[in-house]
Short mmCIF file of C-alpha atoms and ligand atoms in Angstrom, two decimals:
data_model
loop_
_atom_site.label_atom_id
_atom_site.label_comp_id
_atom_site.label_asym_id
_atom_site.label_seq_id
_atom_site.Cartn_x
_atom_site.Cartn_y
_atom_site.Cartn_z
CA UNK C 1 -26.74 -46.03 -31.60
CA UNK C 2 -24.62 -48.03 -29.31
CA UNK C 3 -24.61 -48.63 -25.76
CA UNK C 4 -21.66 -46.22 -23.74
CA UNK C 5 -18.44 -48.34 -23.26
CA UNK C 6 -16.36 -46.35 -21.25
CA UNK C 7 -17.53 -43.06 -20.23
CA UNK C 8 -15.53 -40.13 -18.70
CA UNK C 9 -17.23 -37.75 -16.11
CA UNK C 10 -15.96 -34.38 -15.21
CA UNK C 11 -12.28 -35.46 -15.01
CA UNK C 12 -9.74 -32.62 -13.53
CA UNK C 13 -6.08 -33.15 -13.55
CA UNK C 14 -3.27 -31.02 -12.34
CA UNK C 15 0.69 -32.14 -12.61
CA UNK C 16 2.31 -31.18 -9.65
CA UNK C 17 5.51 -29.45 -10.93
CA UNK C 18 7.84 -29.69 -7.88
CA UNK C 19 9.63 -25.33 -8.03
CA UNK C 20 7.41 -24.70 -10.48
CA UNK C 21 4.10 -23.68 -11.64
CA UNK C 22 1.82 -26.63 -11.44
CA UNK C 23 0.10 -27.76 -14.69
CA UNK C 24 -3.68 -27.80 -15.21
CA UNK C 25 -3.60 -31.05 -17.85
CA UNK C 26 -7.81 -31.55 -17.57
CA UNK C 27 -10.07 -29.01 -17.02
CA UNK C 28 -13.79 -30.90 -16.60
CA UNK C 29 -13.82 -33.37 -19.49
CA UNK C 30 -17.07 -35.23 -20.31
CA UNK C 31 -16.50 -37.97 -23.25
CA UNK C 32 -18.99 -40.64 -23.65
CA UNK C 33 -17.33 -43.33 -26.23
CA UNK C 34 -19.74 -46.07 -27.28
CA UNK C 35 -18.71 -49.60 -29.01
CA UNK C 36 -17.34 -49.72 -31.97
CA UNK C 37 -16.70 -46.21 -32.49
CA UNK C 38 -13.73 -45.16 -33.78
CA UNK C 39 -13.08 -41.88 -31.82
CA UNK C 40 -9.91 -39.93 -32.64
CA UNK C 41 -9.17 -36.96 -30.53
CA UNK C 42 -6.89 -33.93 -31.94
CA UNK C 43 -5.93 -30.97 -30.46
CA UNK C 44 -2.55 -28.64 -30.00
CA UNK C 45 0.04 -29.71 -28.62
CA UNK C 46 -0.31 -29.57 -24.73
CA UNK C 47 -3.25 -29.92 -24.93
CA UNK C 48 -3.79 -33.18 -22.57
CA UNK C 49 -4.77 -35.30 -24.73
CA UNK C 50 -1.99 -38.19 -23.62
CA UNK C 51 -2.94 -37.41 -20.23
CA UNK C 52 -6.32 -38.38 -21.22
CA UNK C 53 -5.65 -41.66 -22.86
CA UNK C 54 -3.45 -42.27 -20.23
CA UNK C 55 -6.32 -42.02 -17.50
CA UNK C 56 -8.31 -44.69 -19.92
CA UNK C 57 -5.56 -47.11 -19.89
CA UNK C 58 -5.54 -46.66 -16.16
CA UNK C 59 -1.75 -45.30 -16.21
CA UNK C 60 -2.62 -42.18 -14.77
CA UNK C 61 -4.32 -40.82 -11.54
CA UNK C 62 -6.63 -38.07 -11.95
CA UNK C 63 -8.03 -35.75 -9.34
CA UNK C 64 -11.25 -35.46 -9.57
CA UNK C 65 -14.31 -36.84 -11.65
CA UNK C 66 -15.03 -40.61 -13.38
CA UNK C 67 -13.86 -42.57 -15.63
CA UNK C 68 -15.66 -46.04 -16.14
CA UNK C 69 -15.77 -48.59 -18.56
CA UNK C 70 -19.63 -50.87 -18.46
CA UNK C 71 -20.16 -48.94 -15.86
CA UNK C 72 -17.54 -50.10 -13.22
CA UNK C 73 -14.63 -47.33 -12.13
CA UNK C 74 -11.17 -47.58 -13.55
CA UNK C 75 -8.75 -48.35 -11.40
CA UNK C 76 -5.46 -49.78 -13.13
CA UNK C 77 -4.55 -51.06 -16.86
CA UNK C 78 -6.83 -54.38 -18.12
CA UNK C 79 -6.41 -56.46 -20.68
CA UNK C 80 -9.64 -55.49 -21.71
CA UNK C 81 -8.17 -52.14 -23.08
CA UNK C 82 -4.86 -52.37 -25.26
CA UNK C 83 -2.53 -49.79 -25.69
CA UNK C 84 -0.48 -48.89 -28.46
CA UNK C 85 1.94 -46.22 -27.98
CA UNK C 86 3.84 -43.95 -30.47
CA UNK C 87 7.52 -45.71 -29.57
CA UNK C 88 7.17 -49.04 -30.48
CA UNK C 89 6.88 -50.89 -27.60
CA UNK C 90 8.34 -54.26 -28.61
CA UNK C 91 10.73 -56.86 -26.83
CA UNK C 92 13.64 -56.77 -29.10
CA UNK C 93 14.81 -60.47 -28.43
CA UNK C 94 12.03 -61.89 -29.38
CA UNK C 95 10.61 -62.45 -33.44
CA UNK C 96 8.03 -61.24 -34.74
CA UNK C 97 5.56 -64.14 -33.97
CA UNK C 98 6.86 -64.27 -30.09
CA UNK C 99 6.12 -60.50 -29.99
CA UNK C 100 2.91 -61.21 -31.53
CA UNK C 101 1.74 -64.46 -29.07
CA UNK C 102 3.31 -63.05 -26.03
CA UNK C 103 -0.30 -60.45 -26.51
CA UNK C 104 -1.85 -63.57 -25.27
CA UNK C 105 -0.16 -65.21 -22.76
CA UNK C 106 -1.68 -63.68 -19.91
CA UNK C 107 -5.64 -64.02 -20.85
CA UNK C 108 -7.67 -65.97 -18.45
CA UNK C 109 -11.06 -67.48 -19.22
CA UNK C 110 -12.94 -66.58 -16.02
CA UNK C 111 -12.22 -70.15 -14.24
CA UNK C 112 -8.44 -68.56 -14.08
CA UNK C 113 -7.45 -71.34 -17.00
CA UNK C 114 -5.64 -69.99 -19.93
CA UNK C 115 -8.40 -68.41 -22.73
CA UNK C 116 -6.39 -70.01 -25.80
CA UNK C 117 -4.54 -73.17 -26.26
CA UNK C 118 -1.05 -73.38 -27.89
CA UNK C 119 -2.82 -74.27 -31.04
CA UNK C 120 -5.23 -71.61 -31.07
CA UNK C 121 -2.28 -69.14 -30.08
CA UNK C 122 -0.65 -70.59 -32.94
CA UNK C 123 -3.46 -69.62 -35.24
CA UNK C 124 -4.26 -66.55 -34.27
CA UNK C 125 -0.92 -65.23 -34.49
CA UNK C 126 -0.69 -66.39 -38.07
CA UNK C 127 -4.16 -64.50 -38.74
CA UNK C 128 -2.88 -61.17 -37.02
CA UNK C 129 0.30 -61.72 -39.11
CA UNK C 130 -1.63 -62.07 -42.40
CA UNK C 131 -3.57 -59.08 -41.22
CA UNK C 132 -1.08 -56.48 -40.86
CA UNK C 133 1.08 -57.72 -44.04
CA UNK C 134 4.21 -59.28 -42.10
CA UNK C 135 3.89 -62.91 -43.39
CA UNK C 136 7.59 -63.86 -44.53
CA UNK C 137 8.91 -61.71 -41.21
CA UNK C 138 7.49 -64.29 -37.93
CA UNK C 139 11.20 -64.88 -37.48
CA UNK C 140 12.43 -61.66 -37.55
CA UNK C 141 13.44 -59.38 -34.74
CA UNK C 142 12.83 -55.66 -34.29
CA UNK C 143 15.88 -54.53 -35.52
CA UNK C 144 15.32 -56.34 -38.59
CA UNK C 145 12.56 -54.51 -39.78
CA UNK C 146 11.55 -50.51 -40.61
CA UNK C 147 9.61 -48.22 -38.19
CA UNK C 148 5.89 -48.95 -40.09
CA UNK C 149 6.78 -52.76 -39.66
CA UNK C 150 7.62 -52.27 -36.18
CA UNK C 151 4.42 -50.02 -35.92
CA UNK C 152 2.21 -53.07 -37.88
CA UNK C 153 3.61 -55.67 -34.68
CA UNK C 154 2.70 -53.33 -32.06
CA UNK C 155 -0.89 -53.23 -34.14
CA UNK C 156 -0.74 -56.76 -34.35
CA UNK C 157 0.05 -57.44 -30.83
CA UNK C 158 -2.95 -55.65 -29.33
CA UNK C 159 -5.65 -57.12 -31.88
CA UNK C 160 -4.08 -60.32 -30.78
CA UNK C 161 -4.74 -59.54 -27.10
CA UNK C 162 -8.24 -59.15 -27.99
CA UNK C 163 -9.68 -55.83 -25.84
CA UNK C 164 -12.67 -54.61 -26.18
CA UNK C 165 -11.21 -51.18 -26.70
CA UNK C 166 -8.00 -50.54 -28.19
CA UNK C 167 -5.80 -46.72 -26.86
CA UNK C 168 -3.83 -45.61 -29.55
CA UNK C 169 -1.24 -42.40 -29.06
CA UNK C 170 -0.16 -41.11 -31.98
CA UNK C 171 0.64 -44.51 -33.05
CA UNK C 172 1.89 -43.59 -36.49
CA UNK C 173 3.95 -39.78 -35.68
CA UNK C 174 6.78 -41.27 -35.89
CA UNK C 175 6.56 -42.60 -39.49
CA UNK C 176 7.10 -40.82 -42.49
CA UNK C 177 4.03 -40.01 -44.76
CA UNK C 178 4.08 -42.72 -46.73
CA UNK C 179 4.34 -45.51 -44.40
CA UNK C 180 1.88 -43.63 -42.66
CA UNK C 181 -0.59 -43.44 -44.94
CA UNK C 182 -0.27 -47.47 -45.59
CA UNK C 183 -0.77 -47.93 -42.15
CA UNK C 184 -3.65 -46.27 -41.85
CA UNK C 185 -5.53 -48.09 -44.88
CA UNK C 186 -3.86 -51.00 -42.80
CA UNK C 187 -5.51 -50.41 -40.20
CA UNK C 188 -9.07 -48.96 -41.95
CA UNK C 189 -9.02 -52.15 -43.32
CA UNK C 190 -8.31 -54.15 -40.01
CA UNK C 191 -10.97 -52.19 -38.45
CA UNK C 192 -14.02 -52.44 -41.21
CA UNK C 193 -12.93 -56.45 -40.87
CA UNK C 194 -12.59 -57.00 -36.85
CA UNK C 195 -14.14 -53.84 -35.75
CA UNK C 196 -13.63 -52.66 -31.97
CA UNK C 197 -13.97 -49.54 -30.18
CA UNK C 198 -11.15 -47.45 -30.64
CA UNK C 199 -10.07 -44.27 -28.82
CA UNK C 200 -7.44 -42.52 -31.27
CA UNK C 201 -5.10 -39.22 -30.53
CA UNK C 202 -3.48 -37.93 -33.33
CA UNK C 203 -2.73 -34.41 -33.86
CA UNK C 204 -3.31 -34.80 -37.57
CA UNK C 205 -6.39 -33.53 -38.41
CA UNK C 206 -6.49 -35.03 -42.01
CA UNK C 207 -5.59 -38.55 -40.11
CA UNK C 208 -8.17 -38.05 -37.66
CA UNK C 209 -11.07 -37.48 -40.30
CA UNK C 210 -9.64 -40.10 -42.38
CA UNK C 211 -9.73 -43.18 -39.81
CA UNK C 212 -12.56 -41.91 -37.24
CA UNK C 213 -16.93 -41.76 -36.91
CA UNK C 214 -15.97 -39.16 -34.73
CA UNK C 215 -13.35 -36.44 -34.27
CA UNK C 216 -12.87 -34.97 -30.95
CA UNK C 217 -11.42 -31.28 -30.83
CA UNK C 218 -9.54 -30.34 -27.13
CA UNK C 219 -8.49 -26.73 -26.28
CA UNK C 220 -5.54 -26.48 -25.00
CA UNK C 221 -4.82 -24.77 -21.26
CA UNK C 222 -6.69 -26.20 -19.93
CA UNK C 223 -7.43 -28.98 -21.69
CA UNK C 224 -11.15 -29.48 -22.40
CA UNK C 225 -13.08 -30.47 -24.77
CA UNK C 226 -14.18 -27.69 -27.17
CA UNK C 227 -16.10 -29.76 -29.69
CA UNK C 228 -17.55 -33.06 -31.37
CA UNK C 229 -17.69 -33.39 -34.83
CA UNK C 230 -19.69 -36.44 -36.39
CA UNK C 231 -17.43 -37.31 -39.58
CA UNK C 232 -20.21 -38.53 -42.11
CA UNK C 233 -18.54 -40.50 -44.67
CA UNK C 234 -19.40 -44.27 -45.30
CA UNK C 235 -16.54 -47.17 -44.84
CA UNK C 236 -14.88 -48.95 -46.58
CA UNK C 237 -12.61 -45.28 -46.85
CA UNK C 238 -8.76 -45.34 -48.30
CA UNK C 239 -6.39 -42.19 -49.37
CA UNK C 240 -8.75 -41.91 -52.24
CA UNK C 241 -11.27 -40.59 -49.57
CA UNK C 242 -9.32 -37.93 -48.86
CA UNK C 243 -10.59 -36.09 -51.81
CA UNK C 244 -14.27 -36.75 -51.23
CA UNK C 245 -15.92 -33.15 -51.01
CA UNK C 246 -17.18 -34.19 -47.59
CA UNK C 247 -13.90 -34.92 -46.28
CA UNK C 248 -12.79 -31.74 -47.29
CA UNK C 249 -15.18 -30.01 -45.49
CA UNK C 250 -14.52 -32.05 -42.24
CA UNK C 251 -11.24 -31.21 -42.33
CA UNK C 252 -10.97 -27.55 -43.20
CA UNK C 253 -13.55 -26.98 -40.27
CA UNK C 254 -11.37 -28.94 -37.89
CA UNK C 255 -8.17 -27.86 -38.72
CA UNK C 256 -9.88 -24.28 -39.09
CA UNK C 257 -11.22 -24.45 -35.08
CA UNK C 258 -7.83 -26.31 -34.51
CA UNK C 259 -5.52 -23.46 -35.57
CA UNK C 260 -7.36 -20.73 -33.91
CA UNK C 261 -7.14 -22.32 -30.67
CA UNK C 262 -3.00 -22.99 -31.85
CA UNK C 263 -2.63 -18.88 -32.36
CA UNK C 264 -5.15 -17.74 -29.35
CA UNK C 265 -1.99 -20.47 -27.24
CA UNK C 266 0.88 -18.62 -28.51
CA UNK C 267 -0.38 -15.18 -27.60
N1 ADP H 301 4.65 -35.91 -15.66
C1 ADP H 301 4.33 -34.09 -15.79
N2 ADP H 301 4.33 -33.35 -14.71
C2 ADP H 301 4.25 -32.21 -15.28
N3 ADP H 301 3.36 -31.99 -16.98
C3 ADP H 301 3.15 -32.96 -17.43
C4 ADP H 301 3.18 -34.10 -17.22
N4 ADP H 301 3.02 -34.68 -18.56
C5 ADP H 301 2.37 -34.10 -19.15
N5 ADP H 301 2.80 -32.30 -18.60
C6 ADP H 301 1.64 -31.51 -19.29
O1 ADP H 301 0.68 -31.70 -19.17
C7 ADP H 301 -0.22 -30.64 -20.18
C8 ADP H 301 -0.74 -31.57 -21.68
O2 ADP H 301 0.32 -32.89 -21.49
P1 ADP H 301 0.00 -34.64 -22.76
O3 ADP H 301 -0.91 -34.59 -21.73
O4 ADP H 301 1.23 -35.27 -22.86
O5 ADP H 301 -0.33 -33.50 -24.20
P2 ADP H 301 -0.62 -33.76 -25.43
O6 ADP H 301 -0.42 -35.47 -25.37
O7 ADP H 301 -1.96 -33.43 -26.19
O8 ADP H 301 0.91 -32.85 -26.59
C9 ADP H 301 1.60 -30.19 -21.21
O9 ADP H 301 1.20 -28.98 -20.76
C10 ADP H 301 2.52 -30.87 -20.45
O10 ADP H 301 3.84 -30.53 -20.27
MG1 MG H 302 0.70 -36.38 -26.32
#
């Protein structure tokens, strides 16, 4: 078993709402993320998935508990944690190549010198453009790309930043079903080739089972971890994996659990 990379211990988070009722978003969340795992978090809308990811990203303060990476408290954003959001956060005035290169711009060695030379940056950018199948679009601007292509640029930039862990919040949520299926396969291939620790939020149970080594099921109100399911399917995986009886078994079990919670919340 790999070492723990990120440890979330008894994290509580309440949003103060002026003139309204405060929202108890996370109520004692414990989770260990180990090196090279692909952890997917599923749960009903509003159960605190984004809050949890933003806390690990260092973008959101919390009230009590501890969040550490390699034993050190996470107190803010850091280049060892790359974040990929649902809305393609690309710079519209930069080409695909420049958007990806930008991810490497601020990387420094321990002596403060840039991590990569200009030549290394060019080579890496080429490598990641190929990896996400965007060869030929290096000089295109985001406005000329489809949603799926934009999200592939965001993923390439995430990888180019060379973070230890990728934090992805419903990165395929805004895409049509076919593009989504394609990007799931791209991400799987990328992860199989260049394994990285991934924390991936989705409300799509099929997506979670297809991608993850472990699926974390969150319950709503108050946000807590209800159950963690080890996905026992071998890699490589692709869309055909969805026909595997083991896939179907995991999927039905998790879907049922999430749906029951959803019905309870609606009561
Ligand atoms: N800035 C905020 N102020 C007040 N309430 C918030 C804020 N952000 C999120 N919430 C509430 O916290 C809960 C968890 O939100 P979120 O983490 O976005 O859930 P999810 O990503 O699972 O849909 C929801 O009830 C949401 O309405
Ligand atoms: Mg969310």
